[in-house]
PDB file of C-alpha atoms in Angstrom:
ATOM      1  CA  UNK F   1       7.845  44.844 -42.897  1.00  0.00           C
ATOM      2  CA  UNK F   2       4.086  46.463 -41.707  1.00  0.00           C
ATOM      3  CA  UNK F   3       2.931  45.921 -45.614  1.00  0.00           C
ATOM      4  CA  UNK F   4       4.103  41.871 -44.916  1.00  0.00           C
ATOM      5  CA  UNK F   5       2.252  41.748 -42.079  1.00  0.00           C
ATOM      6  CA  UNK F   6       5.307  41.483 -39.868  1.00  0.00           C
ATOM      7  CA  UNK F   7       5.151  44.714 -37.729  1.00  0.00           C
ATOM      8  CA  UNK F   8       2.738  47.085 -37.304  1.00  0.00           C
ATOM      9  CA  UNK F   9       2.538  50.062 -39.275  1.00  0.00           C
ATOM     10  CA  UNK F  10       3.695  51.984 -35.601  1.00  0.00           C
ATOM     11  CA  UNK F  11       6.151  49.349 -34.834  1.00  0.00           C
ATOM     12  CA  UNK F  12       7.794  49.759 -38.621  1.00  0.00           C
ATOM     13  CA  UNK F  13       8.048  53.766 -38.093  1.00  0.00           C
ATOM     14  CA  UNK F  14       9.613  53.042 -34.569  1.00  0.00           C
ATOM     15  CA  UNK F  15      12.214  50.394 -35.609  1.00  0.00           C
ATOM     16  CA  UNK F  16      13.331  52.353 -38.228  1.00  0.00           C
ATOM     17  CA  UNK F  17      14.270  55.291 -35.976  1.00  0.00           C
ATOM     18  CA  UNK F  18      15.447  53.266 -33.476  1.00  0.00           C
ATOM     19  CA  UNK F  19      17.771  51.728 -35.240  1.00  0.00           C
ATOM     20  CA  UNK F  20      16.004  48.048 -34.447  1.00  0.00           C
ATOM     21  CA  UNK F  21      14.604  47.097 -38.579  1.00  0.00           C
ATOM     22  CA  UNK F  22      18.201  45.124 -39.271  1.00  0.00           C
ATOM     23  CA  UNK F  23      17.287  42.574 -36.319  1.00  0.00           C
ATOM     24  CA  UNK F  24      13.183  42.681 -37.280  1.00  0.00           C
ATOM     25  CA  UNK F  25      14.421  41.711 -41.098  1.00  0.00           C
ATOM     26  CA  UNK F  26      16.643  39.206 -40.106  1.00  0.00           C
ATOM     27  CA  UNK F  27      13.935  38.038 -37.884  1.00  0.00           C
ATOM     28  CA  UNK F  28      11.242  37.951 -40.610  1.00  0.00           C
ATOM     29  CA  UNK F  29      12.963  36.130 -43.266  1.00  0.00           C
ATOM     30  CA  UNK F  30      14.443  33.607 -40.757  1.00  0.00           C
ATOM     31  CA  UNK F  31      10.766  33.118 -40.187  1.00  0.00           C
ATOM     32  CA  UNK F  32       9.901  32.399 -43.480  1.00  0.00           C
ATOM     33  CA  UNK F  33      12.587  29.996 -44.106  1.00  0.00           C
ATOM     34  CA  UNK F  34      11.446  27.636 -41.348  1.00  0.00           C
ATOM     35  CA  UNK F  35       7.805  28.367 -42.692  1.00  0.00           C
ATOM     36  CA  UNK F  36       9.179  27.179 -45.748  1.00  0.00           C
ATOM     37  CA  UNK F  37       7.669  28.345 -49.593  1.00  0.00           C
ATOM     38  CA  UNK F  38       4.080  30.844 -49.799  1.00  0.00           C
ATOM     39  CA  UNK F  39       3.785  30.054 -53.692  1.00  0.00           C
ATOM     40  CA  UNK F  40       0.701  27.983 -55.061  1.00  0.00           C
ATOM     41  CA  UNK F  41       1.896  24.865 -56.718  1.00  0.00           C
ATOM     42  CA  UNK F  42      -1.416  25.385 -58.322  1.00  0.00           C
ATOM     43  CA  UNK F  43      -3.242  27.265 -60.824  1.00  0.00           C
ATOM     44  CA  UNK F  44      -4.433  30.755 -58.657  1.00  0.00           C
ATOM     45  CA  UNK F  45      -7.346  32.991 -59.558  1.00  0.00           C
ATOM     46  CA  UNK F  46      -8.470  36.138 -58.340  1.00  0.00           C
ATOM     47  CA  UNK F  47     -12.323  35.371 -58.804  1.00  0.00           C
ATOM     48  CA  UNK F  48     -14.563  34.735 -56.166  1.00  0.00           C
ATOM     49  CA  UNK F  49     -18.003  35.674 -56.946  1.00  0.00           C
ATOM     50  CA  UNK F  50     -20.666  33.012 -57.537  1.00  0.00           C
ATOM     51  CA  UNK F  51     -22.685  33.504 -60.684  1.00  0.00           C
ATOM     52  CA  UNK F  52     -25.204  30.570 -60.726  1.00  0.00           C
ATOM     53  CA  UNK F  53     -28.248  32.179 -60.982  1.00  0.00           C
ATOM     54  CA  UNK F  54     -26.890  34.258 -64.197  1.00  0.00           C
ATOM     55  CA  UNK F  55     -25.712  31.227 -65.888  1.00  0.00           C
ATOM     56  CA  UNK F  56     -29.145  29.298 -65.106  1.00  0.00           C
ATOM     57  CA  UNK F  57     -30.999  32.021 -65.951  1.00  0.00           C
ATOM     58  CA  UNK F  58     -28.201  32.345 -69.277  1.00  0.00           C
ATOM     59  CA  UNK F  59     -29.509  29.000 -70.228  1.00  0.00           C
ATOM     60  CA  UNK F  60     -25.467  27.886 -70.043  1.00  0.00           C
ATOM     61  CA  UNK F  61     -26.947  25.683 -67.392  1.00  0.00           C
ATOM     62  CA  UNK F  62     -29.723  23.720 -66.911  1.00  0.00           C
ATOM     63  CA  UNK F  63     -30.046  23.684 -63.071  1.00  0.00           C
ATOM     64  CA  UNK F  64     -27.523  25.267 -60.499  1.00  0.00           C
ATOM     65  CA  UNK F  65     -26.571  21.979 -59.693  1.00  0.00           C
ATOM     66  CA  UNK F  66     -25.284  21.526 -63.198  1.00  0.00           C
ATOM     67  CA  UNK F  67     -23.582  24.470 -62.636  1.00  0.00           C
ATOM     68  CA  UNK F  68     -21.482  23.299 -59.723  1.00  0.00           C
ATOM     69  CA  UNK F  69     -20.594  20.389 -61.000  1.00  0.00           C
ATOM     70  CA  UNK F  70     -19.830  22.348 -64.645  1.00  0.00           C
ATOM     71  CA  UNK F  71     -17.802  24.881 -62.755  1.00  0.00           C
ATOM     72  CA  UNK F  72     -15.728  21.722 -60.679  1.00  0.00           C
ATOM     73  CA  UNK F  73     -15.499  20.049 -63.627  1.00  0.00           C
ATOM     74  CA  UNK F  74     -13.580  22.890 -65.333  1.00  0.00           C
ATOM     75  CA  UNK F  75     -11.646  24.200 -62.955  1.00  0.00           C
ATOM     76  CA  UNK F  76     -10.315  20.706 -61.687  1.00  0.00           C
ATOM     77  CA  UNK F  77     -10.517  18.489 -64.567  1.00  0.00           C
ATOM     78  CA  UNK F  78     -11.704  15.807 -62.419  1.00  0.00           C
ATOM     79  CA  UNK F  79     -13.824  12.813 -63.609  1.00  0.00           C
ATOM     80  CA  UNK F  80     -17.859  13.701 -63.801  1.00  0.00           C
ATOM     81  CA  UNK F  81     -17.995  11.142 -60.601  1.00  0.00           C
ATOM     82  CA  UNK F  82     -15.644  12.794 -58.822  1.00  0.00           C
ATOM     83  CA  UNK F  83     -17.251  16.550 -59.702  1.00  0.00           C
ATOM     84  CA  UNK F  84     -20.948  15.157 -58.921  1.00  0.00           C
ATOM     85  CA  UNK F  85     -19.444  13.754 -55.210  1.00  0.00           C
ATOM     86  CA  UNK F  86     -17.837  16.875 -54.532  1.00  0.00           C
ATOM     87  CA  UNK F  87     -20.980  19.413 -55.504  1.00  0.00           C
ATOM     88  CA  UNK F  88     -23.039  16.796 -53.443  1.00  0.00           C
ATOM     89  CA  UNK F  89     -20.722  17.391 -50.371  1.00  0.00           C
ATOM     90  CA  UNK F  90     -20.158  20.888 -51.110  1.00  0.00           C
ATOM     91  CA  UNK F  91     -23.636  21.233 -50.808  1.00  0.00           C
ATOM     92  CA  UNK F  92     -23.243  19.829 -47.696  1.00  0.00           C
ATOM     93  CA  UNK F  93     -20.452  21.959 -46.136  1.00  0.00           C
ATOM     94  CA  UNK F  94     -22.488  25.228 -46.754  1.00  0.00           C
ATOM     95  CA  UNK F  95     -25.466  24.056 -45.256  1.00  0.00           C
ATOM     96  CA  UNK F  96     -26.813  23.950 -41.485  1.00  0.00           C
ATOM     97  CA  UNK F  97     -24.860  20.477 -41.108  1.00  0.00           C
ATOM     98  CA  UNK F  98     -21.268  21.409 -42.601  1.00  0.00           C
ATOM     99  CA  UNK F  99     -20.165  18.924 -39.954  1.00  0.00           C
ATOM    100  CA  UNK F 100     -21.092  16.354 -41.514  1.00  0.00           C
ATOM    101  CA  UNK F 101     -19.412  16.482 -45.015  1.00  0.00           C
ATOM    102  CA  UNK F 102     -16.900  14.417 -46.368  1.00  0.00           C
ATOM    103  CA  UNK F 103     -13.074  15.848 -45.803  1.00  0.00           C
ATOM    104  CA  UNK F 104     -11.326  13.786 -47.916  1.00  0.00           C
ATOM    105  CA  UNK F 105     -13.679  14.820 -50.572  1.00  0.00           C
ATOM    106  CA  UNK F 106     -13.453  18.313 -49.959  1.00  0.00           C
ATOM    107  CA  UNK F 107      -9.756  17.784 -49.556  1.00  0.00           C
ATOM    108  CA  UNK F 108      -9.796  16.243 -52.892  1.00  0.00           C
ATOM    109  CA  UNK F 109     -11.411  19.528 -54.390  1.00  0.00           C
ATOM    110  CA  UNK F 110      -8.946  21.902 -52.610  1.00  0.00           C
ATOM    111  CA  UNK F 111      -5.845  19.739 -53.895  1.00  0.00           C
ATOM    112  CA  UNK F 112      -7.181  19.755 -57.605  1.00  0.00           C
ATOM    113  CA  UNK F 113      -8.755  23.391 -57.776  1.00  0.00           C
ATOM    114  CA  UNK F 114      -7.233  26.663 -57.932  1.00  0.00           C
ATOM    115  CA  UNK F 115      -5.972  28.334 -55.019  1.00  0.00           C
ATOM    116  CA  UNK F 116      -7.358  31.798 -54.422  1.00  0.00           C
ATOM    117  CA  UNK F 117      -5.170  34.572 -54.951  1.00  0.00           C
ATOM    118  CA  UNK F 118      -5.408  36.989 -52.135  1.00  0.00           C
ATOM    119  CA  UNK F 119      -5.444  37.660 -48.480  1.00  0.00           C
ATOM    120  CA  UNK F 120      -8.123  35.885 -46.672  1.00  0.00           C
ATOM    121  CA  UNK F 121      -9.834  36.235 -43.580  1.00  0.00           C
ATOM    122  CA  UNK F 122     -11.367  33.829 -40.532  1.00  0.00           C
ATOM    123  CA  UNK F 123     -14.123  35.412 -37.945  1.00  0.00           C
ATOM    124  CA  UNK F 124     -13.873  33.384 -34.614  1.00  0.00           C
ATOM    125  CA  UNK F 125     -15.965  34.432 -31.521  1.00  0.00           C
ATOM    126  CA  UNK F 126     -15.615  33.593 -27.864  1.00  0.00           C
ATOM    127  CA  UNK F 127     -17.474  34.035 -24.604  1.00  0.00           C
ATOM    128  CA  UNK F 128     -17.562  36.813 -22.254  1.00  0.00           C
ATOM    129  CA  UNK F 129     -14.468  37.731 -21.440  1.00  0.00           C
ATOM    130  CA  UNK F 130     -14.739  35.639 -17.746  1.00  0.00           C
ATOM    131  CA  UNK F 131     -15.551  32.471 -19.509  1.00  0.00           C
ATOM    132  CA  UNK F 132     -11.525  32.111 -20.348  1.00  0.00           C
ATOM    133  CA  UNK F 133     -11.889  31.105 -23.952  1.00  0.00           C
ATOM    134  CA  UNK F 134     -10.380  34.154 -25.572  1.00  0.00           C
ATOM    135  CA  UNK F 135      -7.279  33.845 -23.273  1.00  0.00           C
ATOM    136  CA  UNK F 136      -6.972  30.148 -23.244  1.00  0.00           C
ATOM    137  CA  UNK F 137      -6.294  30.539 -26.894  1.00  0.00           C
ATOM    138  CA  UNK F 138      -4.620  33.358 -27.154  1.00  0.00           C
ATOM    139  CA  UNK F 139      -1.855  31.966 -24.384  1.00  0.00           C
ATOM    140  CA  UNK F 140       0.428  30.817 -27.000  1.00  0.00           C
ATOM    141  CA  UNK F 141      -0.194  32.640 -29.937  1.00  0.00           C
ATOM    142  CA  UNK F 142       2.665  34.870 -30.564  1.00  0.00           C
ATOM    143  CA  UNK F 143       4.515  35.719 -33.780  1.00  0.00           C
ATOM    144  CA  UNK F 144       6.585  32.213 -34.762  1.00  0.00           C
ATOM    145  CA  UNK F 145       3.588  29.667 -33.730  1.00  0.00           C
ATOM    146  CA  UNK F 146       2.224  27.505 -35.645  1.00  0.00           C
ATOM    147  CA  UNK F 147      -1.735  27.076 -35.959  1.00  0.00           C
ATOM    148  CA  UNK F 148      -4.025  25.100 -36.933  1.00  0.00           C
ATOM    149  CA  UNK F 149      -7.829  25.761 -37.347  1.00  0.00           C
ATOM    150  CA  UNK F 150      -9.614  22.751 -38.286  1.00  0.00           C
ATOM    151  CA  UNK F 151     -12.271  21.801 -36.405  1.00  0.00           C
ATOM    152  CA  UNK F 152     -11.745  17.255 -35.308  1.00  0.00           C
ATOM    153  CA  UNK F 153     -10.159  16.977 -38.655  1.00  0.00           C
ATOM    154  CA  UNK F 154     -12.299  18.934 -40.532  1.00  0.00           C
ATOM    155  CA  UNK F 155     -11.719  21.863 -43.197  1.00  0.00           C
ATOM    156  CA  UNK F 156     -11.928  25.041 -42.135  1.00  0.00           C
ATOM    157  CA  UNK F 157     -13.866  28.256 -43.707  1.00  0.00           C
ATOM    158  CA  UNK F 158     -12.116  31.728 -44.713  1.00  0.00           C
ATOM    159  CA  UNK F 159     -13.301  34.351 -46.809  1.00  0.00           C
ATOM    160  CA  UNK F 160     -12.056  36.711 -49.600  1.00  0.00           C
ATOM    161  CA  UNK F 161     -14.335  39.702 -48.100  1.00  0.00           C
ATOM    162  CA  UNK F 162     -13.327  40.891 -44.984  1.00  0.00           C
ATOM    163  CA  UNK F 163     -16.516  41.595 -43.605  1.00  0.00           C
ATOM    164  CA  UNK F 164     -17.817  38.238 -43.448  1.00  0.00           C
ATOM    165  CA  UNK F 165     -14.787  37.445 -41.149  1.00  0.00           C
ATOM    166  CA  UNK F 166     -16.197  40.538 -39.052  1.00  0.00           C
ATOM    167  CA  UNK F 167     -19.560  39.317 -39.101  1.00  0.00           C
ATOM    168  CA  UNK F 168     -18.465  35.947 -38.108  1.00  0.00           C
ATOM    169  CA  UNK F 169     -16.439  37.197 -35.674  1.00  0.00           C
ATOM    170  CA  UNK F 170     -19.146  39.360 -33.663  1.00  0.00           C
ATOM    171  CA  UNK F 171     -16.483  41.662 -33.534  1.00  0.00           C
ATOM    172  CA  UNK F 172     -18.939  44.859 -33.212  1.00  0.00           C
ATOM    173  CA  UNK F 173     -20.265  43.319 -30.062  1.00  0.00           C
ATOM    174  CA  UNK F 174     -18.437  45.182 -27.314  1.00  0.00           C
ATOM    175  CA  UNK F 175     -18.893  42.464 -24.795  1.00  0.00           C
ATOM    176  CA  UNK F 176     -17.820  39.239 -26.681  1.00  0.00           C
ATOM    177  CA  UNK F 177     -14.158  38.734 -27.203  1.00  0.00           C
ATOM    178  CA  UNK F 178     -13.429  38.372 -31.174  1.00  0.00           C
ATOM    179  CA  UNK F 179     -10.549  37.315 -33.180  1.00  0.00           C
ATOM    180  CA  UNK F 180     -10.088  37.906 -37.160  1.00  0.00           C
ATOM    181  CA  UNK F 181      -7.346  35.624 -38.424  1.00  0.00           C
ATOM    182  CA  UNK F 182      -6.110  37.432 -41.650  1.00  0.00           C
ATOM    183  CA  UNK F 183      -3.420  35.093 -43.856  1.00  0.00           C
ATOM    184  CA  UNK F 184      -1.894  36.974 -46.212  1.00  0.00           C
ATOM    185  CA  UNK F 185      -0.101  34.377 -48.202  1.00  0.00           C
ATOM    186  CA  UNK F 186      -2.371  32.021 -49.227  1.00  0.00           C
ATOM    187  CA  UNK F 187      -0.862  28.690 -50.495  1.00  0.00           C
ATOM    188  CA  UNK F 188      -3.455  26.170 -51.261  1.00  0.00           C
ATOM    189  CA  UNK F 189      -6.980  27.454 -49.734  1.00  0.00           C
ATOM    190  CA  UNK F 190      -9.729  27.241 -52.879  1.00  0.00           C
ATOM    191  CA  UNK F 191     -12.610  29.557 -53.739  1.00  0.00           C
ATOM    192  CA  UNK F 192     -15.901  27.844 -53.252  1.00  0.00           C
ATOM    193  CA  UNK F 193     -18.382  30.951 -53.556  1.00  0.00           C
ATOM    194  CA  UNK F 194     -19.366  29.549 -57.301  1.00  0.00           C
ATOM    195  CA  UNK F 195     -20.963  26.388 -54.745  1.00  0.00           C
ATOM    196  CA  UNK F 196     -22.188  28.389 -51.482  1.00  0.00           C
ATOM    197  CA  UNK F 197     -25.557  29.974 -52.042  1.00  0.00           C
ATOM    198  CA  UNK F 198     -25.561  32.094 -49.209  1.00  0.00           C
ATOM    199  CA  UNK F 199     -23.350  34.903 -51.127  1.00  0.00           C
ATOM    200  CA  UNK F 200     -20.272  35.019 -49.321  1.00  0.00           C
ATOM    201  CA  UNK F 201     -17.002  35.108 -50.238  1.00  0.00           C
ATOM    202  CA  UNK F 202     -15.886  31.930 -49.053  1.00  0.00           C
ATOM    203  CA  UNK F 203     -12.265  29.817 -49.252  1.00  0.00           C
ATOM    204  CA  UNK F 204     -12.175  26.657 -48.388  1.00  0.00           C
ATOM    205  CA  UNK F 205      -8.969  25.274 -46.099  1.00  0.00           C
ATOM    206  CA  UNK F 206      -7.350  21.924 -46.425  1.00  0.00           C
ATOM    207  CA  UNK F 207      -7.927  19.965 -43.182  1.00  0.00           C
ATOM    208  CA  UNK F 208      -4.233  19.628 -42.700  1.00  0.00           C
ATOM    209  CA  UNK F 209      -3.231  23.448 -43.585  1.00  0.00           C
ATOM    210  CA  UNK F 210      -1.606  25.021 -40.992  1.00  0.00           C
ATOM    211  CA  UNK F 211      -0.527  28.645 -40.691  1.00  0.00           C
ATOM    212  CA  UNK F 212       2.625  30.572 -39.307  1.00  0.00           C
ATOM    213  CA  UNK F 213       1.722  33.421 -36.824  1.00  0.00           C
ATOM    214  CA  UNK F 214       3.832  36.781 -38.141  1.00  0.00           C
ATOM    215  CA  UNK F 215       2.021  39.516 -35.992  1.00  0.00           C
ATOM    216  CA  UNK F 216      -0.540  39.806 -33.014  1.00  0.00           C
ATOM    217  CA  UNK F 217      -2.350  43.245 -32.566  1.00  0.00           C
ATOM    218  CA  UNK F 218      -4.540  43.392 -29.599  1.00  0.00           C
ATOM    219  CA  UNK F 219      -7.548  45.900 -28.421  1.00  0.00           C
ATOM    220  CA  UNK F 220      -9.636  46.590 -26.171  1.00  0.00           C
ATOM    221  CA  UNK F 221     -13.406  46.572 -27.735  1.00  0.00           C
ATOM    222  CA  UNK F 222     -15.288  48.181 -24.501  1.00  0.00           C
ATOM    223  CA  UNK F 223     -17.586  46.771 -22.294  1.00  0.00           C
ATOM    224  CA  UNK F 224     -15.086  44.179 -21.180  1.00  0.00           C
ATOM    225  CA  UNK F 225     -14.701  42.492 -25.069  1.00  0.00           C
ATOM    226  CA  UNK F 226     -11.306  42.197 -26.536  1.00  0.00           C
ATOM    227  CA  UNK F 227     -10.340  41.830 -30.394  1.00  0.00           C
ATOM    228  CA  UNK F 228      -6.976  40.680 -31.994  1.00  0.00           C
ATOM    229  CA  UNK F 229      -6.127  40.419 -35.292  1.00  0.00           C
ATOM    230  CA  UNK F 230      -3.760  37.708 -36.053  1.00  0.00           C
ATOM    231  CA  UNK F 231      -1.660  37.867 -39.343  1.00  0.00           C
ATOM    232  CA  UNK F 232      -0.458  34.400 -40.671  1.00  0.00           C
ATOM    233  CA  UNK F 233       1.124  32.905 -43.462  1.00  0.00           C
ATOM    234  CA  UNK F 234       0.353  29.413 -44.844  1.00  0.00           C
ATOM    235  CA  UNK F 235       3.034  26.589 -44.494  1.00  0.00           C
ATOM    236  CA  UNK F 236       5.060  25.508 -47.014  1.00  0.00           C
ATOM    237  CA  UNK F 237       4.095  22.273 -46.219  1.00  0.00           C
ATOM    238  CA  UNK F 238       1.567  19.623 -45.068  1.00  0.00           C
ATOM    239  CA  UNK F 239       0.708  15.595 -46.010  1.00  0.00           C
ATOM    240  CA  UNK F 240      -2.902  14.404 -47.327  1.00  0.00           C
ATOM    241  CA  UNK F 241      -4.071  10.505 -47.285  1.00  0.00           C
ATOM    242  CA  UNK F 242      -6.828  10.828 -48.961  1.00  0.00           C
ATOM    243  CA  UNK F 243      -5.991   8.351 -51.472  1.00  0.00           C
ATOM    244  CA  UNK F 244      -3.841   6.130 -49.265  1.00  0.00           C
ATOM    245  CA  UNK F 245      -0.441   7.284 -49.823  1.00  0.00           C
ATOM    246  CA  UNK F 246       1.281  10.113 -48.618  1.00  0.00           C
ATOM    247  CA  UNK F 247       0.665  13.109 -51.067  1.00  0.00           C
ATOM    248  CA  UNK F 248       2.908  16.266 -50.161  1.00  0.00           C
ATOM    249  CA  UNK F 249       2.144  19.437 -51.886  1.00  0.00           C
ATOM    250  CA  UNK F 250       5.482  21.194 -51.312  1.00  0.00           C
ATOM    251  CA  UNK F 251       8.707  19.951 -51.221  1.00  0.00           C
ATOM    252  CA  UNK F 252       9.876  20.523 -47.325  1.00  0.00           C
ATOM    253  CA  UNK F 253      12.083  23.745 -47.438  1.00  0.00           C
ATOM    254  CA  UNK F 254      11.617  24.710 -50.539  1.00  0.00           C
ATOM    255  CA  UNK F 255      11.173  28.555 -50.367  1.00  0.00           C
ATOM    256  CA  UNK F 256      11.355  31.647 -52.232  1.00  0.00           C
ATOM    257  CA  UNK F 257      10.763  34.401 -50.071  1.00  0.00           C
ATOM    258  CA  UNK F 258      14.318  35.178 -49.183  1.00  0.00           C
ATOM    259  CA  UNK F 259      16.198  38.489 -49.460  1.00  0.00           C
ATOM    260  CA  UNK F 260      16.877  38.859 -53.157  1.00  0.00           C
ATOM    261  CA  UNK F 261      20.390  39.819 -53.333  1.00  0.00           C
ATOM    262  CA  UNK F 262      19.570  43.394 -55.153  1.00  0.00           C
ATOM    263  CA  UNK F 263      17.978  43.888 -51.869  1.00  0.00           C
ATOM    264  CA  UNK F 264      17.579  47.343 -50.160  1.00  0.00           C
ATOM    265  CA  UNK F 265      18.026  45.280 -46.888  1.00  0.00           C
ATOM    266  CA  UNK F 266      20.922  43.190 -47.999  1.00  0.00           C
ATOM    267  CA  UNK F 267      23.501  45.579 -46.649  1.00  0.00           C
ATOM    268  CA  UNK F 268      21.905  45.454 -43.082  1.00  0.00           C
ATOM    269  CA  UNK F 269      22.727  41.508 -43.328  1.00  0.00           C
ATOM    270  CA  UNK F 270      26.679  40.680 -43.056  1.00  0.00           C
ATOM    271  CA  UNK F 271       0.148  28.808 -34.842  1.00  0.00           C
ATOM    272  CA  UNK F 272     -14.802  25.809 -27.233  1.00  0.00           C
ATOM    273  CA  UNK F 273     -16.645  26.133 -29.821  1.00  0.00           C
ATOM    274  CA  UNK F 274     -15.420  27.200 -32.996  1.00  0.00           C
ATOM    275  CA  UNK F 275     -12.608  28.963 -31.453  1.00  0.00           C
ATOM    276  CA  UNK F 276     -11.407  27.320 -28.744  1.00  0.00           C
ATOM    277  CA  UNK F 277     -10.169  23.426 -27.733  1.00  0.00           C
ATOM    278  CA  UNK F 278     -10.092  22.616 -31.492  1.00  0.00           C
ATOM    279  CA  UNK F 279      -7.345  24.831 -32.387  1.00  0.00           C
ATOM    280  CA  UNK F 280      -4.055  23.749 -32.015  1.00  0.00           C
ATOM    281  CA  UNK F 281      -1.185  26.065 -31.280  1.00  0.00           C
ATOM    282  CA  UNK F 282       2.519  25.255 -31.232  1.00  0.00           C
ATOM    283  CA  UNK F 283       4.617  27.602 -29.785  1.00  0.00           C
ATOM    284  CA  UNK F 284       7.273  28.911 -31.515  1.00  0.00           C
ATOM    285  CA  UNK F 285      10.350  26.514 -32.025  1.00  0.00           C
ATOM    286  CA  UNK F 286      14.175  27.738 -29.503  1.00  0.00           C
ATOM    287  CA  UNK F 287      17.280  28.533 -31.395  1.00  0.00           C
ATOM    288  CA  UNK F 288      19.452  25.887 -31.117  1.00  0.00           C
ATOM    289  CA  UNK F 289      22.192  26.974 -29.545  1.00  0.00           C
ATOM    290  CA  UNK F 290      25.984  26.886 -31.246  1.00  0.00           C
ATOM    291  CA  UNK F 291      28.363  24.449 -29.931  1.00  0.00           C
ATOM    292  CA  UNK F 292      30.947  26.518 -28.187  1.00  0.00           C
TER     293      UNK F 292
END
């Protein structure tokens, strides 16, 4: 369960000598069910290292923005309009005014490119501790919510390298409270470092991604500053209208990450800034109870 991101390594070690892993299984797959299916629809890669300046410098390409556009262009199979618009906003998202790029273009790219093989990490910083941020989000994040983290719509930055999501995060500062989300089933998020000329690892979010929380590990930094790292897996579903109709990219339900029935377990079974008012958290959803 720890190497899902479910428990803690501690928490595994303790459940399984207490006795307590049958009800944390159960727990985790029932989880995963309502989540609904981890596995790209798409094409995945494990690459995400830009390599413009060889290529330019190669003579494969003339400029680097030929390169963008050559790299969208083969790894979407768009139209040369569509690959020139979305290197032109791309451009714009990893610049000082991200804000102002076009999401359903960028939603376009993430829909058509590959998804990004691997776990992937998001730096958010808050306040001092007595400005509230850090606990007004954290209030109802708990293993079962769901989250979102785009920004009034927007899409939302990760990274392959967990360091950037460190840096991002201020989490060496000891006063600042810091959160690293770390999702490590990633369903539809794209690699973009090929277009962001700042050398990070990033992936790129669909606006309308949300993520299931599996595990919340909290610590105290020192100096007043608190850190949590908050494992999540994508949902198995979410709608785009990009186009003007409704465009879902999994079939509601539709999941494969249930307990195969060769199963070692089988026989135990008879979701302020950049990190604060933006978010949206959904706490996790009561059992229904049986009719008696």
């Amino acid at each position: 369960m720890w190497k899902k991101g479910y428990l803690s390594h501690d928490e595994a070690v303790d459940a399984m000598n207490d006795g307590s892993i049958t009800k944390h299984v159960e727990a985790y797959y029932a989880l995963m069910e309502e989540n609904g299916n981890t596995a790209s629809e798409k094409p995945t890669t494990k690459e995400n290292v830009c390599t413009r300046n060889q290529d330019v410098d190669s003579g494969k390409y003339a400029s680097h923005r030929e390169a963008s556009v050559g790299y969208i262009k083969d790894t979407t199979g768009l139209s040369d309009a569509e690959c020139n618009e979305i290197a032109s906003q791309a451009t714009v998202w990893c610049g000082s005014h991200w804000e102002d790029a076009d999401t359903a273009v960028l939603d376009k790219f993430v829909e058509s490119d590959h998804t990004f093989d691997g776990t992937i990490y998001r730096g958010l910083h808050f306040g001092e501790s007595t400005s509230g941020q850090y606990d007004a989000f954290m209030k109802d994040v708990q293993t079962g919510s769901v989250i979102s983290v785009s920004q009034d719509g927007r899409n939302a930055s990760w990274s392959s390298d967990e360091r950037d999501a460190v840096n991002f995060s201020h989490r060496r500062t000891k006063w600042q409270d810091s959160v690293i989300l770390k999702c490590v089933a990633n369903r539809t998020s794209s690699p973009i470092s090929y277009l962001n000329s700042v050398g990070e690892r990033e992936v790129l979010s669909h606006s309308k991604a949300q993520w299931t929380v599996l595990s919340v590990e909290e610590t105290d930094k020192g100096d007043g500053g608190r850190h949590a790292v908050i494992t999540v897996v994508e949902r198995g579903t979410y709608k785009t209208d990009t186009n003007g109709d409704g465009v879902t990219l999994m079939d509601e339900k539709k999941t494969t990450d249930k307990i195969p029935e060769d199963s070692e377990y089988m026989p135990m079974l008879d979701r302020w800034e950049e990190s604060s008012g933006d978010f949206v958290i959904e706490p996790p959803k009561p059992k229904e109870k049986p009719e008696q």
